[in-house]
CSV table of C-alpha atoms (C1' of nucleotides) in Angstrom, one decimal:
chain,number,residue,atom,x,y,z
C,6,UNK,CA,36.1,-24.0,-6.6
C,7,UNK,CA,32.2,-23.2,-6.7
C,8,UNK,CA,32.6,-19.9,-7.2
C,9,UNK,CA,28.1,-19.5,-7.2
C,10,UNK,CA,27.2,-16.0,-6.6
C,11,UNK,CA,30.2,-14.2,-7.4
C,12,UNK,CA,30.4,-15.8,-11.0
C,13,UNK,CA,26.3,-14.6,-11.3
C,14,UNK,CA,26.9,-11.7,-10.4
C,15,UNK,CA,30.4,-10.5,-12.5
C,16,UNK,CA,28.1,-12.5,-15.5
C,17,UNK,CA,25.3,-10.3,-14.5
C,18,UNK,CA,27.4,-6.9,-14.6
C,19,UNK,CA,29.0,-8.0,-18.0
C,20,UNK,CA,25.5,-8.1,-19.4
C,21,UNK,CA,24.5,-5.2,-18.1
C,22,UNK,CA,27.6,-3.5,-19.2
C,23,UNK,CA,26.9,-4.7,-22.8
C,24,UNK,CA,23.7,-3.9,-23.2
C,25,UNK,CA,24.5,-0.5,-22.1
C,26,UNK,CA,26.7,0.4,-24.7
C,27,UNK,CA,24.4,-1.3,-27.8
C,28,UNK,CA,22.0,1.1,-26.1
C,29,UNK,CA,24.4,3.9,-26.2
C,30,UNK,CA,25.6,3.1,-30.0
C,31,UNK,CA,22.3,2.6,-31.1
C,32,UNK,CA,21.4,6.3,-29.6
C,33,UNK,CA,24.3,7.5,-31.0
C,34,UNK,CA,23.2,6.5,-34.3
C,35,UNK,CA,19.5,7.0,-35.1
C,36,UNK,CA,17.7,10.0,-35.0
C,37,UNK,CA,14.0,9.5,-34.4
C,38,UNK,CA,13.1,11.6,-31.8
C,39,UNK,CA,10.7,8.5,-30.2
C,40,UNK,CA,13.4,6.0,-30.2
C,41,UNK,CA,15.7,8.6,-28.5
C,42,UNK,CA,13.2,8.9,-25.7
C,43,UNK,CA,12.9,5.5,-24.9
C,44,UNK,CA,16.8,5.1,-25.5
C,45,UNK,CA,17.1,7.5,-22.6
C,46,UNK,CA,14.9,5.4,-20.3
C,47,UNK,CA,16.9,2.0,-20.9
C,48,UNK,CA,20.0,4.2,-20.4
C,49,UNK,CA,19.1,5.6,-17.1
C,50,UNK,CA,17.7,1.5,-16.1
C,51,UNK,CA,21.1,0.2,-17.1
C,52,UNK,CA,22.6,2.9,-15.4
C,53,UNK,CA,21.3,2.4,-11.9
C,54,UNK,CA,20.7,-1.2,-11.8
C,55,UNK,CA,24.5,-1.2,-12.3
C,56,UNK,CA,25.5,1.2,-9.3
C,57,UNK,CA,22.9,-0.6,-6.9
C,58,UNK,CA,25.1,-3.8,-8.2
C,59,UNK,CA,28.1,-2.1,-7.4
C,60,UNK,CA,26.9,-1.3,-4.0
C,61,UNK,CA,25.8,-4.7,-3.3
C,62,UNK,CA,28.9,-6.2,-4.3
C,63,UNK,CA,31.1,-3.3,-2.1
C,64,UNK,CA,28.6,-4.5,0.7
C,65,UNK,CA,28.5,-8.2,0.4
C,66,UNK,CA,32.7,-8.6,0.2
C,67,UNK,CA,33.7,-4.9,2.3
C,68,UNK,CA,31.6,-6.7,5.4
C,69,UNK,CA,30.3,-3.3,6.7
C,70,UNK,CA,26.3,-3.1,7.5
C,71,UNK,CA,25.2,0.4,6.7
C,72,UNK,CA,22.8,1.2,9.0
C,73,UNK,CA,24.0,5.0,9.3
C,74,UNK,CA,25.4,7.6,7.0
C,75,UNK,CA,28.5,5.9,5.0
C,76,UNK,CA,29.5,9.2,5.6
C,77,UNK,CA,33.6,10.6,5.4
C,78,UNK,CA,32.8,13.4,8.4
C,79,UNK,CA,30.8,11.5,10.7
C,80,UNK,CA,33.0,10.8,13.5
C,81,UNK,CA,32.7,6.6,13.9
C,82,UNK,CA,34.7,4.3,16.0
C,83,UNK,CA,36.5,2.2,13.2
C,84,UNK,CA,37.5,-0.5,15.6
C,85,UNK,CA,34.4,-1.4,18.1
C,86,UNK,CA,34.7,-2.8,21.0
C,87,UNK,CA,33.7,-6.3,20.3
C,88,UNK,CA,31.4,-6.1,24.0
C,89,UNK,CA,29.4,-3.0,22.8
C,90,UNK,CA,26.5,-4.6,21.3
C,91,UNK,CA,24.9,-2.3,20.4
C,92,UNK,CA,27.7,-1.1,18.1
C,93,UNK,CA,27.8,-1.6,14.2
C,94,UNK,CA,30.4,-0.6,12.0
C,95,UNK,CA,30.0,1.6,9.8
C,96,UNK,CA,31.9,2.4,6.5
C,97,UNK,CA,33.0,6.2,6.0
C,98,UNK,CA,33.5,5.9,2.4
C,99,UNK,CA,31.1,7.2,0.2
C,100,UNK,CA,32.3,5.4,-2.6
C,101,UNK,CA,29.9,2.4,-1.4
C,102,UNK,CA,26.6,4.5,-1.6
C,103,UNK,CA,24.7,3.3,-5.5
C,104,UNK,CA,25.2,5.9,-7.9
C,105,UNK,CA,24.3,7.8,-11.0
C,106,UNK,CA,24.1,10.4,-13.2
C,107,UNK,CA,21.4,12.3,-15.6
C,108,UNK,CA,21.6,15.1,-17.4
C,109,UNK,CA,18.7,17.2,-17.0
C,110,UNK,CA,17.9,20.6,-19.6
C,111,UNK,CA,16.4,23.7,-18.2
C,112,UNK,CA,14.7,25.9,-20.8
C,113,UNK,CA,15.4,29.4,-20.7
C,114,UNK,CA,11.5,30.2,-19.9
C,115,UNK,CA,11.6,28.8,-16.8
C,116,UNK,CA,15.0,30.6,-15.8
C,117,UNK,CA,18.6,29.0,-15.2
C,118,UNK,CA,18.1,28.1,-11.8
C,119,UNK,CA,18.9,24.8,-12.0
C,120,UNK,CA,16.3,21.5,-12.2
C,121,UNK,CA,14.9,21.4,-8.5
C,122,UNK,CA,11.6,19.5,-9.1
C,123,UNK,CA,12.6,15.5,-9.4
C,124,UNK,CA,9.6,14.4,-7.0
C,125,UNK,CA,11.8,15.1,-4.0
C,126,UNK,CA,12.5,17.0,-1.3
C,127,UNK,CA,16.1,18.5,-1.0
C,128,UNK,CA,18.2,20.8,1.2
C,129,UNK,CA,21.0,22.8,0.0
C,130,UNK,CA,23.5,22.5,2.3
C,131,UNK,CA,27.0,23.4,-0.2
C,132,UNK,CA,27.9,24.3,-3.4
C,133,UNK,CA,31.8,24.3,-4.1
C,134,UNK,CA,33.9,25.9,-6.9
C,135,UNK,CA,35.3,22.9,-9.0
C,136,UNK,CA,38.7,23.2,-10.5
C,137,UNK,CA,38.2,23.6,-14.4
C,138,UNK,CA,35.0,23.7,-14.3
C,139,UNK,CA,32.7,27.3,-15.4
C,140,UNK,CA,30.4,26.8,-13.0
C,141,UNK,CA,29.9,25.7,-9.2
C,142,UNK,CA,28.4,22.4,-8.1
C,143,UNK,CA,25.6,22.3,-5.6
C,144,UNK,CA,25.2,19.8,-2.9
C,145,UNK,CA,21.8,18.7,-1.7
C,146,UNK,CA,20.4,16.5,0.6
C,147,UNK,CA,17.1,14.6,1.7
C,148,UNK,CA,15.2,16.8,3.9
C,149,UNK,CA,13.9,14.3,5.8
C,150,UNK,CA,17.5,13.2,6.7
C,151,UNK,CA,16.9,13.4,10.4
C,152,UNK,CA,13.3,12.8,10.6
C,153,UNK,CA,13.3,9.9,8.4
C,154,UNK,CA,17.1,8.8,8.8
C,155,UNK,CA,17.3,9.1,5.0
C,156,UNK,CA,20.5,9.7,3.5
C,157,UNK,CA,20.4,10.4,0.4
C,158,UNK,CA,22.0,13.6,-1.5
C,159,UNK,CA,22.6,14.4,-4.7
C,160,UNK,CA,25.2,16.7,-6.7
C,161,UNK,CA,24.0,19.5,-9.2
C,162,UNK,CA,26.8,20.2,-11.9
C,163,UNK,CA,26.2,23.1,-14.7
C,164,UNK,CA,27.4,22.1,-18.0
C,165,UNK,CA,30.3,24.3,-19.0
C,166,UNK,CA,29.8,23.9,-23.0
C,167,UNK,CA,25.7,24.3,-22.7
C,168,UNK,CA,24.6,26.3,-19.2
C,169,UNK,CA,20.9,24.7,-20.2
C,170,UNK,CA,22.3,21.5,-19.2
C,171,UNK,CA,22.8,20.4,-15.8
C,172,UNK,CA,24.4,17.2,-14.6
C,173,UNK,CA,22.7,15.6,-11.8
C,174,UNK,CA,24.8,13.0,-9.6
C,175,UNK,CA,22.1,11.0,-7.2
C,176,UNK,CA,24.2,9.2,-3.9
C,177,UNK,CA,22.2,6.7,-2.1
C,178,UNK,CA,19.1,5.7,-2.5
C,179,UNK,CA,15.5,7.6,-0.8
C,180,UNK,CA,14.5,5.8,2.3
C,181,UNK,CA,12.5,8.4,3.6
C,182,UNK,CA,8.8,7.9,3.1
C,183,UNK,CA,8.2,11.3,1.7
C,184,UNK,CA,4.0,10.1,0.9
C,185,UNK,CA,3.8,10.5,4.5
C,186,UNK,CA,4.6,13.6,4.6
C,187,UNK,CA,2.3,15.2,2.0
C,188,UNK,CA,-0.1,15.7,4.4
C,189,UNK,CA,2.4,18.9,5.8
C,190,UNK,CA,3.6,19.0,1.9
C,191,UNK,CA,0.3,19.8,0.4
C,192,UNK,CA,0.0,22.7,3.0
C,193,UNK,CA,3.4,24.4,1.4
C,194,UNK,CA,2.4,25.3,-2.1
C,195,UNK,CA,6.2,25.9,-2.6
C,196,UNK,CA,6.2,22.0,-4.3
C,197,UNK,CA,2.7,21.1,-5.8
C,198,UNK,CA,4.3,18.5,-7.8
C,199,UNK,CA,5.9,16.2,-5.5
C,200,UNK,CA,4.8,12.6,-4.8
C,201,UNK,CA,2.9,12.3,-7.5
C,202,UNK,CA,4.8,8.9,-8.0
C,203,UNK,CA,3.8,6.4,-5.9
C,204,UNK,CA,1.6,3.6,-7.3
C,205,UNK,CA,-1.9,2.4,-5.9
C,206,UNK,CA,-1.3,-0.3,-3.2
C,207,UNK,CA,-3.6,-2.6,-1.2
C,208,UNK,CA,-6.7,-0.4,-1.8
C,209,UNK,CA,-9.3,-2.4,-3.3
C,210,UNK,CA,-11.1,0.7,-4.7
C,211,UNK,CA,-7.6,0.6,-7.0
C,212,UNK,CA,-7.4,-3.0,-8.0
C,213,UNK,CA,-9.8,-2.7,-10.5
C,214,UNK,CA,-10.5,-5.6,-13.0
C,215,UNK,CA,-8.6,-6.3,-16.2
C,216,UNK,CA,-12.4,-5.4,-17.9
C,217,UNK,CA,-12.8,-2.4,-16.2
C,218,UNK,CA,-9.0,-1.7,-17.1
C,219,UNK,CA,-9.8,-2.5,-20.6
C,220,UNK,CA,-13.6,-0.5,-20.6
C,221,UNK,CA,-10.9,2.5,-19.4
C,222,UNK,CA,-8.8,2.0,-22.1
C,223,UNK,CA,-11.3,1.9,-24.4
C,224,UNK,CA,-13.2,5.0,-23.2
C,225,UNK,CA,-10.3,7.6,-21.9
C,226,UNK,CA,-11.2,10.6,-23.2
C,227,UNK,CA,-9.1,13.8,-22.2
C,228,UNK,CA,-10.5,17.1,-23.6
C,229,UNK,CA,-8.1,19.7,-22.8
C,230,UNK,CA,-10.0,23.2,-23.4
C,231,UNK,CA,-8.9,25.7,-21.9
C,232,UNK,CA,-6.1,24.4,-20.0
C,233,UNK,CA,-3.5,27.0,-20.9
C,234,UNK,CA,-6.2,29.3,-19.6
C,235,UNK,CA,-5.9,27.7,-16.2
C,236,UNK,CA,-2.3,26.7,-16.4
C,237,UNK,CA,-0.1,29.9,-16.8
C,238,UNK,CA,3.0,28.1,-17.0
C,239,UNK,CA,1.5,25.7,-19.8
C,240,UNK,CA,3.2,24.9,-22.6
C,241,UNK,CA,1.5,22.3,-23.5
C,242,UNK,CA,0.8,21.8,-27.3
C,243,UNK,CA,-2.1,19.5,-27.6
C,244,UNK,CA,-4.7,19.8,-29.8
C,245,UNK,CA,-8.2,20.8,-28.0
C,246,UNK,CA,-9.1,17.3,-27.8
C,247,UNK,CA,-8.0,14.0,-28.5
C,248,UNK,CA,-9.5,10.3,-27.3
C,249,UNK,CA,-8.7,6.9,-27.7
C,250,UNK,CA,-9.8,3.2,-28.4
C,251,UNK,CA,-8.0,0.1,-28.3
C,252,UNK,CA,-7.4,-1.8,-31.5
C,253,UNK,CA,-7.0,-5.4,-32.0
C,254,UNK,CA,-4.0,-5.7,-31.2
C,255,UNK,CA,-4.5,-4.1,-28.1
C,256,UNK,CA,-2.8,-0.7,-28.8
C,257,UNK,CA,-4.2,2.1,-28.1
C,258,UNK,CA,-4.7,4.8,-30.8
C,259,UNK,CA,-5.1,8.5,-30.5
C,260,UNK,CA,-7.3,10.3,-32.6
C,261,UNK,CA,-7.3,13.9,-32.6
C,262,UNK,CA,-8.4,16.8,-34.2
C,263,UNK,CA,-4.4,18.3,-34.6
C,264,UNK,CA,-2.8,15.9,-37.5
C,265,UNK,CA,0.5,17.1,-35.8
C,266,UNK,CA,-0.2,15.1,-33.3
C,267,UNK,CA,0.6,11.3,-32.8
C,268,UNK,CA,-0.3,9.0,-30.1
C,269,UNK,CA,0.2,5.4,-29.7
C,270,UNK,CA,-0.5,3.5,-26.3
C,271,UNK,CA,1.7,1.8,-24.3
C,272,UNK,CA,0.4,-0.8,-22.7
C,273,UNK,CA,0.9,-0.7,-19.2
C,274,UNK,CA,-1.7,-2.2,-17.2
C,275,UNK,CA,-0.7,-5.0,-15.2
C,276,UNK,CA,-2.9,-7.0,-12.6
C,277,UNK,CA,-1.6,-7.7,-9.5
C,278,UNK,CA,-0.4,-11.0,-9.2
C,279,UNK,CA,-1.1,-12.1,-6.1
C,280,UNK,CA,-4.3,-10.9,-4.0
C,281,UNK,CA,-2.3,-9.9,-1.7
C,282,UNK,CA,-0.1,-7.7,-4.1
C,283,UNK,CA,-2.4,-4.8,-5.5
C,284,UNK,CA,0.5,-3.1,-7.5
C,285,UNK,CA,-0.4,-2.4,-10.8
C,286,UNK,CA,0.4,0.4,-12.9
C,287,UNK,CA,-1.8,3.0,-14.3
C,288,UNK,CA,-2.6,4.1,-17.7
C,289,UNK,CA,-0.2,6.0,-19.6
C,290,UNK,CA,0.1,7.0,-23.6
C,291,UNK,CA,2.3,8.3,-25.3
C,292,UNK,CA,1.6,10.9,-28.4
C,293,UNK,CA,4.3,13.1,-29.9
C,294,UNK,CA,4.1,16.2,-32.2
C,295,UNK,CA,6.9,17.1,-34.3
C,296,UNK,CA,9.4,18.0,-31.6
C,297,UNK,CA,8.7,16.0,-28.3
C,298,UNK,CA,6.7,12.7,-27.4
C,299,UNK,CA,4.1,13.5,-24.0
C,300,UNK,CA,3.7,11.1,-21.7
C,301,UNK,CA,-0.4,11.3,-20.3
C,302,UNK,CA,-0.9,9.1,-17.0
C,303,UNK,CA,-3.1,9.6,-14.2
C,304,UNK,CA,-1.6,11.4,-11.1
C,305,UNK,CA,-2.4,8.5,-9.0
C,306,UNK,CA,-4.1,8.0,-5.6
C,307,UNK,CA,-3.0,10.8,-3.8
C,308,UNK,CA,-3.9,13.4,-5.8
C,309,UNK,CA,-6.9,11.2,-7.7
C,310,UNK,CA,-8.4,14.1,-9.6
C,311,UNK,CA,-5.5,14.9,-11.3
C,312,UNK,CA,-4.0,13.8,-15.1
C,313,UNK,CA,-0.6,14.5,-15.7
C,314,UNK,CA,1.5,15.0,-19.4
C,315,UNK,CA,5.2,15.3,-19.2
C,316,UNK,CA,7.8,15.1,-21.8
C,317,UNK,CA,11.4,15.3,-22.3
C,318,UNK,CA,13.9,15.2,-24.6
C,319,UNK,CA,17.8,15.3,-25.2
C,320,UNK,CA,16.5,18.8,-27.6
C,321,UNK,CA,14.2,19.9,-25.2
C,322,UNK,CA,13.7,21.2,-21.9
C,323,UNK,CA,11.2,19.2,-19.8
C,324,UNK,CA,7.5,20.4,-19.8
C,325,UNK,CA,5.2,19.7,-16.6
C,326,UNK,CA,1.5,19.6,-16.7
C,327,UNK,CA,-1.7,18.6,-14.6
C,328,UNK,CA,-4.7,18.9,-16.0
C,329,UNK,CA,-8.1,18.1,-13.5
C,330,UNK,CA,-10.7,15.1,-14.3
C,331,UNK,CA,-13.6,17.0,-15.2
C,332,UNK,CA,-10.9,17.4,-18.3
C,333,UNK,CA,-11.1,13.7,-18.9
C,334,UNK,CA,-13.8,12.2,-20.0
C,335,UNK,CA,-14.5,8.4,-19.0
C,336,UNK,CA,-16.7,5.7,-19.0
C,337,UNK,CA,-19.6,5.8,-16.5
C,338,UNK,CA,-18.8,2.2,-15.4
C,339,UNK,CA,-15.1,3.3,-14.2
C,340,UNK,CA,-15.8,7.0,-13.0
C,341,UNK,CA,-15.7,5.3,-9.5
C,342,UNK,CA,-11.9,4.7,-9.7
C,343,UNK,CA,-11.3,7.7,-9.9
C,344,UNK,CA,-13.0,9.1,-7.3
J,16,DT,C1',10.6,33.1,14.2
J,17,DA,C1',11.5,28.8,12.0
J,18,DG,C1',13.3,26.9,8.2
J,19,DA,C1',16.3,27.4,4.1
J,20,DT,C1',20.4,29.1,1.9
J,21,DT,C1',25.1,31.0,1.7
J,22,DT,C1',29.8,30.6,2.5
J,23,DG,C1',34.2,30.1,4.9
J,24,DA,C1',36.5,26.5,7.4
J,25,DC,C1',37.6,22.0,8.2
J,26,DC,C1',38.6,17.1,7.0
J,27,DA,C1',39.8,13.1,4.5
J,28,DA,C1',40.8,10.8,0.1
J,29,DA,C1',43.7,10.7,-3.7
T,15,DT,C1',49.6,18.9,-1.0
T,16,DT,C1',45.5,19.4,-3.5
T,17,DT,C1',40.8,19.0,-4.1
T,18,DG,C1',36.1,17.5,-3.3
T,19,DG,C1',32.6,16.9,0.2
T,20,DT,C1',30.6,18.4,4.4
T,21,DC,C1',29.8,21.2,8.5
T,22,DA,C1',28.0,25.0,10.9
T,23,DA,C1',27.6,29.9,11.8
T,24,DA,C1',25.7,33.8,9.6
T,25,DT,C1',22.3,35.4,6.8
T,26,DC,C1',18.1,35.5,4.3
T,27,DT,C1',13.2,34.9,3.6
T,28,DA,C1',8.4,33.8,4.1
DNA sequence: TAGATTTGACCAAA
DNA sequence: TTTGGTCAAATCTA
């Protein structure tokens, strides 16, 4: 018996299911505070790319199209009338929506109100006591559930050993185009982070050449004077400045005046492959001191003025920053992408 | 006053 | 029957 996509796919998931826990081993056993980073990041992959598996499987062999909240409380006719056409079944276990989990630190500076910020916008709507557990889980949900028919929610669970930590359940996957809505976002200042994700798309002023990608790399210059002047939550460590070139082997060095601080570039351009696909993703570095590797990328089209450094850490809380162009200092010849 | 949060009640899965 | 997840009215806040 052929057995074709199902064979792929439990081959798929035992690969996936290995590679998770040589990830998780080698974590467990090395200590170098860069390789735990990036150890984190293949983690969280591994982790998703298996629930969205899970899903698909739970949809492809439990029939049910979800085209509505796989919700327990929403009050669906389980047997449809096989006239209504209009009609589509719809699974009420939640067990189907993709899954996972992070763990996210709060520092103590910023207050133990729980990580709120994950590019998102969420609505509270329950927290519950949880037998044996210290502290009380929170349930959120998309905001633009109605607007945008987007269901997903997420769980928010305090960490009984470490209050600092908080475990973060995501259910179901963002359909909600929340880019649309920074128009009505940017006029709340209660979230100036958010969509500060999304990637340049089918906007030839943002499909720039791999020379003028390279002239970039070559010439990125961020001089951050001042910033924790202008930035009152700040706690960012760099040095006063600190530029870059690209080697001959195309990586992309720091130099900076603070020998504490070490940067090596990622590189992370990529051309769109087709003209019709302008995706490509912007520069980003990498530099650590001696307690936390930054991440420096540009905040992207929608806010196109704006650098951003973040880091994070299983030992430390996660730091924030945006820091504005005139900050950065670039080549003449790629000033205009940018602006 | 509109939108967000809180909290007791309800419901369904285990 | 217990417990986690969600609803919805009451309350809060900007």
């Amino acid at each position: 018996m052929d057995c074709g996509f199902n064979c792929e796919y439990n081959s798929l998931i035992n690969e996936l299911t290995q590679g998770l826990e040589h990830v998780k081993q080698l974590r467990a056993s090395n200590k170098i505070q860069e390789l735990d980073f990036h150890l984190q990041m293949i983690l969280s992959s591994f982790e998703k790319s298996l629930s969205i598996l899970n899903w698909t499987s739970a949809s492809v062999t439990q029939t049910p199209l979800l085209v509505a909240p796989p919700e327990s409380s929403i009050s669906v006719d389980e047997n449809p009338k096989s006239d209504d056409q209009d009609f589509i079944y719809v699974s009420k276990k939640r067990k189907q929506m993709p899954t996972w989990s992070e763990q996210v630190r709060v520092s103590a500076e910023n207050g133990y109100e729980g990580p709120t910020d994950d590019g998102y916008s969420w609505r509270k709507y329950g927290q519950k006591d949880i037998l044996g557990a210290k502290y009380p889980r929170s349930y959120y949900r998309c905001t633009y559930r109605l607007m945008q028919n987007c269901w997903a929610t997420k769980q928010v669970q305090r960490s009984d050993d470490d209050p600092a930590l908080f475990e973060i359940t995501c259910k179901g996957s963002h359909t909600c185009n929340q880019t649309y809505n920074c128009a009505a976002a940017a006029t709340q200042p209660k979230s100036p982070e958010k969509h500060k994700h999304k990637k340049h798309a089918n906007n030839p002023r943002t499909t720039p050449s791999n020379q003028m990608l390279a002239n970039l790399q070559a010439n990125l210059r961020v001089n951050t004077n001042d910033l924790d002047k202008k930035e009152a939550t700040c706690s960012f460590p760099f040095s006063p400045t600190f530029s870059g070139f690209v080697d001959e082997n195309l990586h992309f060095q720091m130099s900076q005046v603070d020998d504490n601080l070490v940067g090596r570039y990622s590189p992370s351009f990529v051309s769109p492959t087709t003209p019709e696909s302008s995706y490509f993703s912007l520069p980003t570095c990498q530099m650590n001191d001696s307690q936390r590797i930054y991440n420096v990328h540009h905040s992207e089209s929608d806010l196109p003025d704006l650098f951003s450094a973040n880091t994070s850490s299983t030992s430390s809380p996660i730091i924030g920053l945006e820091f504005p162009l005139e900050h950065v200092e670039l080549d003449p010849n790629f000033s205009d992408f940018f602006r």
